[in-house]
CSV table of N, CA and C in Angstrom, one decimal:
chain,number,residue,atom,x,y,z
A,1000,VAL,N,-47.4,-103.8,68.9
A,1000,VAL,CA,-47.9,-104.7,69.9
A,1000,VAL,C,-47.7,-106.1,69.3
A,1001,ILE,N,-47.2,-107.0,70.2
A,1001,ILE,CA,-46.9,-108.4,69.8
A,1001,ILE,C,-47.8,-109.3,70.6
A,1002,LEU,N,-48.6,-110.2,70.0
A,1002,LEU,CA,-49.4,-111.0,70.7
A,1002,LEU,C,-49.1,-112.5,70.4
A,1003,GLU,N,-48.8,-113.3,71.3
A,1003,GLU,CA,-48.5,-114.7,71.1
A,1003,GLU,C,-49.7,-115.6,71.7
A,1004,ALA,N,-50.3,-116.2,70.7
A,1004,ALA,CA,-51.4,-117.2,71.1
A,1004,ALA,C,-52.5,-116.6,71.9
A,1005,PRO,N,-52.9,-115.5,71.4
A,1005,PRO,CA,-54.0,-114.7,72.3
A,1005,PRO,C,-55.4,-115.2,72.3
A,1006,PRO,N,-56.1,-115.2,73.4
A,1006,PRO,CA,-57.4,-115.6,73.3
A,1006,PRO,C,-58.3,-114.3,73.0
A,1007,SER,N,-59.5,-114.5,72.4
A,1007,SER,CA,-60.4,-113.4,72.1
A,1007,SER,C,-60.9,-113.0,73.5
A,1008,SER,N,-61.1,-113.9,74.4
A,1008,SER,CA,-61.5,-113.7,75.7
A,1008,SER,C,-61.2,-114.9,76.6
A,1009,ILE,N,-61.1,-114.8,77.8
A,1009,ILE,CA,-60.8,-116.0,78.7
A,1009,ILE,C,-62.1,-116.8,78.8
A,1010,VAL,N,-63.2,-116.0,78.7
A,1010,VAL,CA,-64.6,-116.8,78.8
A,1010,VAL,C,-64.8,-117.7,77.6
A,1011,ASP,N,-64.3,-117.2,76.3
A,1011,ASP,CA,-64.3,-118.0,75.2
A,1011,ASP,C,-63.6,-119.3,75.3
A,1012,VAL,N,-62.4,-119.1,75.8
A,1012,VAL,CA,-61.5,-120.3,76.0
A,1012,VAL,C,-62.0,-121.3,77.1
A,1013,ALA,N,-62.5,-120.8,78.2
A,1013,ALA,CA,-63.0,-121.6,79.3
A,1013,ALA,C,-64.3,-122.3,78.7
A,1014,GLN,N,-65.1,-121.6,78.0
A,1014,GLN,CA,-66.3,-122.2,77.4
A,1014,GLN,C,-65.9,-123.4,76.6
A,1015,ALA,N,-65.0,-123.2,75.7
A,1015,ALA,CA,-64.5,-124.3,74.8
A,1015,ALA,C,-63.9,-125.5,75.6
A,1016,HIS,N,-63.3,-125.3,76.7
A,1016,HIS,CA,-62.8,-126.4,77.4
A,1016,HIS,C,-63.9,-127.0,78.3
A,1017,TYR,N,-64.7,-126.1,78.9
A,1017,TYR,CA,-65.7,-126.7,79.9
A,1017,TYR,C,-67.1,-126.4,79.3
A,1018,TRP,N,-67.3,-127.0,78.2
A,1018,TRP,CA,-68.5,-126.7,77.3
A,1018,TRP,C,-69.8,-127.1,78.2
A,1019,TYR,N,-69.7,-128.0,79.2
A,1019,TYR,CA,-70.8,-128.5,80.1
A,1019,TYR,C,-71.0,-127.6,81.3
A,1020,LEU,N,-70.3,-126.5,81.3
A,1020,LEU,CA,-70.6,-125.6,82.6
A,1020,LEU,C,-71.1,-124.2,82.0
A,1021,PRO,N,-71.8,-123.5,82.8
A,1021,PRO,CA,-72.2,-122.2,82.5
A,1021,PRO,C,-71.1,-121.1,82.7
A,1022,VAL,N,-70.1,-121.3,82.0
A,1022,VAL,CA,-68.9,-120.5,82.3
A,1022,VAL,C,-69.2,-118.9,82.1
A,1023,ARG,N,-70.0,-118.7,81.0
A,1023,ARG,CA,-70.3,-117.2,80.8
A,1023,ARG,C,-71.0,-116.5,82.0
A,1024,LEU,N,-71.7,-117.4,82.7
A,1024,LEU,CA,-72.4,-116.8,84.0
A,1024,LEU,C,-71.4,-116.9,85.2
A,1025,LEU,N,-70.4,-117.8,85.3
A,1025,LEU,CA,-69.5,-117.9,86.4
A,1025,LEU,C,-68.4,-117.0,86.3
A,1026,ALA,N,-67.9,-116.6,85.3
A,1026,ALA,CA,-66.6,-116.0,85.2
A,1026,ALA,C,-66.7,-114.5,85.6
A,1027,LEU,N,-65.9,-114.2,86.6
A,1027,LEU,CA,-65.9,-112.8,87.1
A,1027,LEU,C,-65.0,-111.9,86.3
A,1028,ASP,N,-63.8,-112.4,85.9
A,1028,ASP,CA,-62.9,-111.7,85.1
A,1028,ASP,C,-63.1,-112.2,83.6
A,1029,ARG,N,-63.5,-111.4,82.8
A,1029,ARG,CA,-63.8,-111.9,81.3
A,1029,ARG,C,-62.6,-111.7,80.4
A,1030,TRP,N,-61.6,-111.0,80.8
A,1030,TRP,CA,-60.4,-110.8,80.1
A,1030,TRP,C,-60.7,-110.7,78.6
A,1031,ASP,N,-61.6,-109.8,78.3
A,1031,ASP,CA,-62.2,-109.6,77.0
A,1031,ASP,C,-61.4,-108.8,76.0
A,1032,SER,N,-60.4,-109.5,75.4
A,1032,SER,CA,-59.5,-108.8,74.4
A,1032,SER,C,-60.3,-108.4,73.2
A,1033,LEU,N,-61.3,-109.1,72.8
A,1033,LEU,CA,-62.0,-108.8,71.5
A,1033,LEU,C,-62.6,-107.4,71.7
A,1034,SER,N,-63.2,-107.1,72.8
A,1034,SER,CA,-63.8,-105.8,72.9
A,1034,SER,C,-62.8,-104.6,73.1
A,1035,ARG,N,-61.6,-104.9,73.3
A,1035,ARG,CA,-60.5,-103.8,73.4
A,1035,ARG,C,-59.6,-103.7,72.3
A,1036,ILE,N,-59.5,-104.7,71.3
A,1036,ILE,CA,-58.5,-104.9,70.3
A,1036,ILE,C,-58.7,-103.6,69.3
A,1037,LYS,N,-59.8,-103.0,69.1
A,1037,LYS,CA,-60.0,-101.8,68.3
A,1037,LYS,C,-59.5,-100.5,68.9
A,1038,ASP,N,-59.1,-100.7,70.2
A,1038,ASP,CA,-58.5,-99.5,70.8
A,1038,ASP,C,-57.0,-99.4,70.6
A,1039,ILE,N,-56.4,-100.4,70.0
A,1039,ILE,CA,-55.0,-100.4,69.7
A,1039,ILE,C,-54.8,-99.7,68.4
A,1040,ASN,N,-53.9,-98.6,68.5
A,1040,ASN,CA,-53.6,-97.8,67.4
A,1040,ASN,C,-52.1,-97.9,67.1
A,1041,ALA,N,-51.6,-99.0,67.2
A,1041,ALA,CA,-50.3,-99.4,67.0
A,1041,ALA,C,-50.2,-100.5,66.1
A,1042,PRO,N,-49.0,-100.7,65.3
A,1042,PRO,CA,-48.8,-101.9,64.5
A,1042,PRO,C,-48.9,-103.1,65.4
A,1043,LEU,N,-49.6,-104.2,64.8
A,1043,LEU,CA,-49.9,-105.5,65.5
A,1043,LEU,C,-49.3,-106.6,64.9
A,1044,PHE,N,-48.7,-107.4,65.6
A,1044,PHE,CA,-48.2,-108.7,65.1
A,1044,PHE,C,-48.7,-109.8,66.1
A,1045,LEU,N,-49.3,-110.8,65.4
A,1045,LEU,CA,-50.0,-111.8,66.1
A,1045,LEU,C,-49.6,-113.2,65.6
A,1046,TYR,N,-49.1,-114.1,66.4
A,1046,TYR,CA,-48.8,-115.4,66.0
A,1046,TYR,C,-49.4,-116.4,66.8
A,1047,HIS,N,-49.7,-117.6,66.2
A,1047,HIS,CA,-50.7,-118.6,67.0
A,1047,HIS,C,-50.4,-119.8,66.3
A,1048,GLY,N,-50.4,-120.9,67.1
A,1048,GLY,CA,-50.3,-122.3,66.5
A,1048,GLY,C,-51.6,-122.9,66.2
A,1049,GLU,N,-51.8,-123.5,65.1
A,1049,GLU,CA,-53.0,-124.1,64.7
A,1049,GLU,C,-53.4,-125.4,65.5
A,1050,ARG,N,-52.4,-126.0,66.1
A,1050,ARG,CA,-52.7,-127.1,67.0
A,1050,ARG,C,-52.6,-126.8,68.4
A,1051,ASP,N,-52.9,-125.6,68.8
A,1051,ASP,CA,-52.9,-125.1,70.2
A,1051,ASP,C,-54.0,-125.7,71.0
A,1052,PRO,N,-53.7,-126.6,71.9
A,1052,PRO,CA,-54.7,-127.1,72.8
A,1052,PRO,C,-55.3,-126.2,73.9
A,1053,THR,N,-54.4,-125.2,74.3
A,1053,THR,CA,-54.8,-124.3,75.4
A,1053,THR,C,-55.8,-123.2,74.9
A,1054,VAL,N,-55.4,-122.5,73.9
A,1054,VAL,CA,-56.2,-121.4,73.3
A,1054,VAL,C,-56.4,-121.8,71.8
A,1055,PRO,N,-57.6,-122.4,71.5
A,1055,PRO,CA,-57.9,-122.9,70.2
A,1055,PRO,C,-57.7,-121.8,69.1
A,1056,ILE,N,-57.2,-122.1,68.0
A,1056,ILE,CA,-56.7,-121.2,67.0
A,1056,ILE,C,-57.9,-120.3,66.6
A,1057,ARG,N,-59.2,-120.8,66.6
A,1057,ARG,CA,-60.3,-119.9,66.2
A,1057,ARG,C,-60.3,-118.6,67.0
A,1058,PHE,N,-59.9,-118.7,68.3
A,1058,PHE,CA,-59.9,-117.4,69.1
A,1058,PHE,C,-58.9,-116.5,68.7
A,1059,GLY,N,-57.7,-116.9,68.3
A,1059,GLY,CA,-56.7,-116.0,67.8
A,1059,GLY,C,-57.1,-115.4,66.5
A,1060,ARG,N,-57.7,-116.3,65.6
A,1060,ARG,CA,-58.1,-115.7,64.3
A,1060,ARG,C,-59.2,-114.7,64.5
A,1061,LYS,N,-60.1,-114.9,65.5
A,1061,LYS,CA,-61.2,-113.9,65.7
A,1061,LYS,C,-60.7,-112.6,66.2
A,1062,LEU,N,-59.6,-112.7,67.0
A,1062,LEU,CA,-59.0,-111.5,67.5
A,1062,LEU,C,-58.3,-110.6,66.5
A,1063,PHE,N,-57.5,-111.4,65.6
A,1063,PHE,CA,-56.8,-110.8,64.5
A,1063,PHE,C,-57.7,-110.1,63.5
A,1064,GLU,N,-58.8,-110.8,63.2
A,1064,GLU,CA,-59.8,-110.3,62.3
A,1064,GLU,C,-60.4,-109.0,62.7
A,1065,ALA,N,-60.5,-108.8,64.0
A,1065,ALA,CA,-61.2,-107.6,64.6
A,1065,ALA,C,-60.2,-106.5,64.8
A,1066,ALA,N,-58.9,-106.7,64.7
A,1066,ALA,CA,-57.8,-105.7,65.0
A,1066,ALA,C,-57.8,-104.8,63.8
A,1067,LEU,N,-57.4,-103.5,64.0
A,1067,LEU,CA,-57.2,-102.5,63.0
A,1067,LEU,C,-55.9,-102.7,62.3
A,1068,ALA,N,-55.9,-102.2,61.1
A,1068,ALA,CA,-54.5,-102.2,60.4
A,1068,ALA,C,-53.8,-101.0,61.0
A,1069,PRO,N,-52.4,-101.1,60.8
A,1069,PRO,CA,-51.6,-102.1,60.2
A,1069,PRO,C,-51.5,-103.4,61.1
A,1070,LYS,N,-51.5,-104.6,60.5
A,1070,LYS,CA,-51.5,-105.8,61.3
A,1070,LYS,C,-50.9,-106.9,60.5
A,1071,GLN,N,-50.2,-107.9,61.2
A,1071,GLN,CA,-49.7,-109.0,60.5
A,1071,GLN,C,-49.9,-110.2,61.3
A,1072,SER,N,-50.0,-111.4,60.8
A,1072,SER,CA,-50.0,-112.5,61.6
A,1072,SER,C,-49.3,-113.7,60.9
A,1073,ILE,N,-49.0,-114.6,61.7
A,1073,ILE,CA,-48.5,-115.9,61.3
A,1073,ILE,C,-49.2,-117.0,62.0
A,1074,PHE,N,-49.9,-117.8,61.3
A,1074,PHE,CA,-50.6,-119.0,61.9
A,1074,PHE,C,-49.8,-120.2,61.6
A,1075,VAL,N,-49.2,-120.9,62.6
A,1075,VAL,CA,-48.2,-122.1,62.3
A,1075,VAL,C,-49.0,-123.3,62.3
A,1076,PRO,N,-49.0,-124.0,61.2
A,1076,PRO,CA,-49.7,-125.3,61.1
A,1076,PRO,C,-49.4,-126.4,62.1
A,1077,ARG,N,-48.2,-126.5,62.4
A,1077,ARG,CA,-47.7,-127.5,63.4
A,1077,ARG,C,-47.4,-127.0,64.8
A,1078,GLY,N,-47.8,-125.7,65.0
A,1078,GLY,CA,-47.5,-125.0,66.3
A,1078,GLY,C,-48.6,-125.3,67.3
A,1079,ASP,N,-48.0,-125.4,68.5
A,1079,ASP,CA,-49.0,-125.6,69.6
A,1079,ASP,C,-48.9,-124.3,70.6
A,1080,HIS,N,-49.3,-124.4,71.7
A,1080,HIS,CA,-49.2,-123.2,72.6
A,1080,HIS,C,-47.8,-122.8,73.1
A,1081,ASN,N,-46.9,-123.8,73.1
A,1081,ASN,CA,-45.6,-123.5,73.7
A,1081,ASN,C,-44.4,-123.7,72.8
A,1082,ASN,N,-44.5,-123.8,71.6
A,1082,ASN,CA,-43.4,-124.1,70.8
A,1082,ASN,C,-43.2,-123.2,69.5
A,1083,LEU,N,-43.9,-122.1,69.6
A,1083,LEU,CA,-44.0,-121.3,68.3
A,1083,LEU,C,-42.7,-120.6,68.0
A,1084,LEU,N,-41.9,-120.3,69.0
A,1084,LEU,CA,-40.7,-119.7,68.6
A,1084,LEU,C,-39.5,-120.7,68.2
A,1085,GLU,N,-39.9,-121.9,68.2
A,1085,GLU,CA,-39.1,-123.0,67.7
A,1085,GLU,C,-39.2,-123.1,66.2
A,1086,PHE,N,-40.1,-122.4,65.5
A,1086,PHE,CA,-40.2,-122.4,64.1
A,1086,PHE,C,-39.4,-121.1,63.6
A,1087,PRO,N,-38.4,-121.3,62.8
A,1087,PRO,CA,-37.5,-120.2,62.3
A,1087,PRO,C,-38.3,-119.2,61.6
A,1088,HIS,N,-39.3,-119.4,60.8
A,1088,HIS,CA,-40.0,-118.3,60.2
A,1088,HIS,C,-40.8,-117.5,61.1
A,1089,VAL,N,-41.3,-118.0,62.2
A,1089,VAL,CA,-41.9,-117.2,63.2
A,1089,VAL,C,-40.9,-116.1,63.9
A,1090,LEU,N,-39.8,-116.6,64.3
A,1090,LEU,CA,-38.9,-115.7,64.8
A,1090,LEU,C,-38.3,-114.7,63.8
A,1091,ALA,N,-38.1,-115.1,62.6
A,1091,ALA,CA,-37.7,-114.2,61.5
A,1091,ALA,C,-38.8,-113.2,61.3
A,1092,GLY,N,-40.0,-113.6,61.3
A,1092,GLY,CA,-41.2,-112.7,61.0
A,1092,GLY,C,-41.2,-111.5,62.2
A,1093,LEU,N,-41.0,-112.1,63.5
A,1093,LEU,CA,-41.1,-111.3,64.6
A,1093,LEU,C,-39.9,-110.2,64.5
A,1094,ILE,N,-38.8,-110.6,64.3
A,1094,ILE,CA,-37.7,-109.8,64.1
A,1094,ILE,C,-37.9,-108.7,63.0
A,1095,GLU,N,-38.4,-109.2,61.9
A,1095,GLU,CA,-38.7,-108.2,60.7
A,1095,GLU,C,-39.8,-107.2,61.1
A,1096,PHE,N,-40.8,-107.7,61.9
A,1096,PHE,CA,-41.8,-106.8,62.4
A,1096,PHE,C,-41.4,-105.7,63.2
A,1097,VAL,N,-40.5,-106.1,64.2
A,1097,VAL,CA,-39.8,-105.1,65.2
A,1097,VAL,C,-39.0,-104.1,64.4
A,1098,HIS,N,-38.2,-104.7,63.4
A,1098,HIS,CA,-37.2,-103.8,62.7
A,1098,HIS,C,-38.0,-102.8,61.9
A,1099,ASP,N,-39.0,-103.3,61.1
A,1099,ASP,CA,-39.8,-102.5,60.3
A,1099,ASP,C,-40.6,-101.4,61.1
A,1100,THR,N,-41.1,-101.8,62.2
A,1100,THR,CA,-41.9,-100.9,63.1
A,1100,THR,C,-41.0,-99.7,63.6
A,1101,GLN,N,-39.6,-100.1,64.0
A,1101,GLN,CA,-38.8,-99.1,64.3
A,1101,GLN,C,-38.4,-98.2,63.3
A,1102,GLN,N,-38.2,-98.7,62.1
A,1102,GLN,CA,-37.9,-97.8,61.0
A,1102,GLN,C,-39.0,-96.9,60.6
A,1103,GLU,N,-40.3,-97.3,60.6
A,1103,GLU,CA,-41.4,-96.4,60.4
A,1103,GLU,C,-41.6,-95.3,61.6
A,1104,ALA,N,-41.0,-95.6,62.7
A,1104,ALA,CA,-41.2,-94.7,63.9
A,1104,ALA,C,-40.2,-93.5,63.7
A,1105,ARG,N,-39.2,-93.7,63.0
A,1105,ARG,CA,-38.2,-92.7,62.9
A,1105,ARG,C,-38.5,-91.7,61.8
């Protein structure tokens, strides 16, 4: 499983952006990844930009911390929401993860 700049939930992200609204009461679809992450029994690779204005990094970290092993992450100090694959170490890490996961499956 590969997650790029994932939110812990859409409600968390919406509340961060619209702190002055009762988002938790208004949201119909919670897109609650945090409550479902423990159901993943496959290797996980998560990458997220620390300067992400869309999905703040704290939500990606929160999701990663809740995930079961085996798991890997790359948090990109200068990364935002849309430029993560422009960093060579992210793409290299992603390729290595896929390669290693294929090898383990054999």
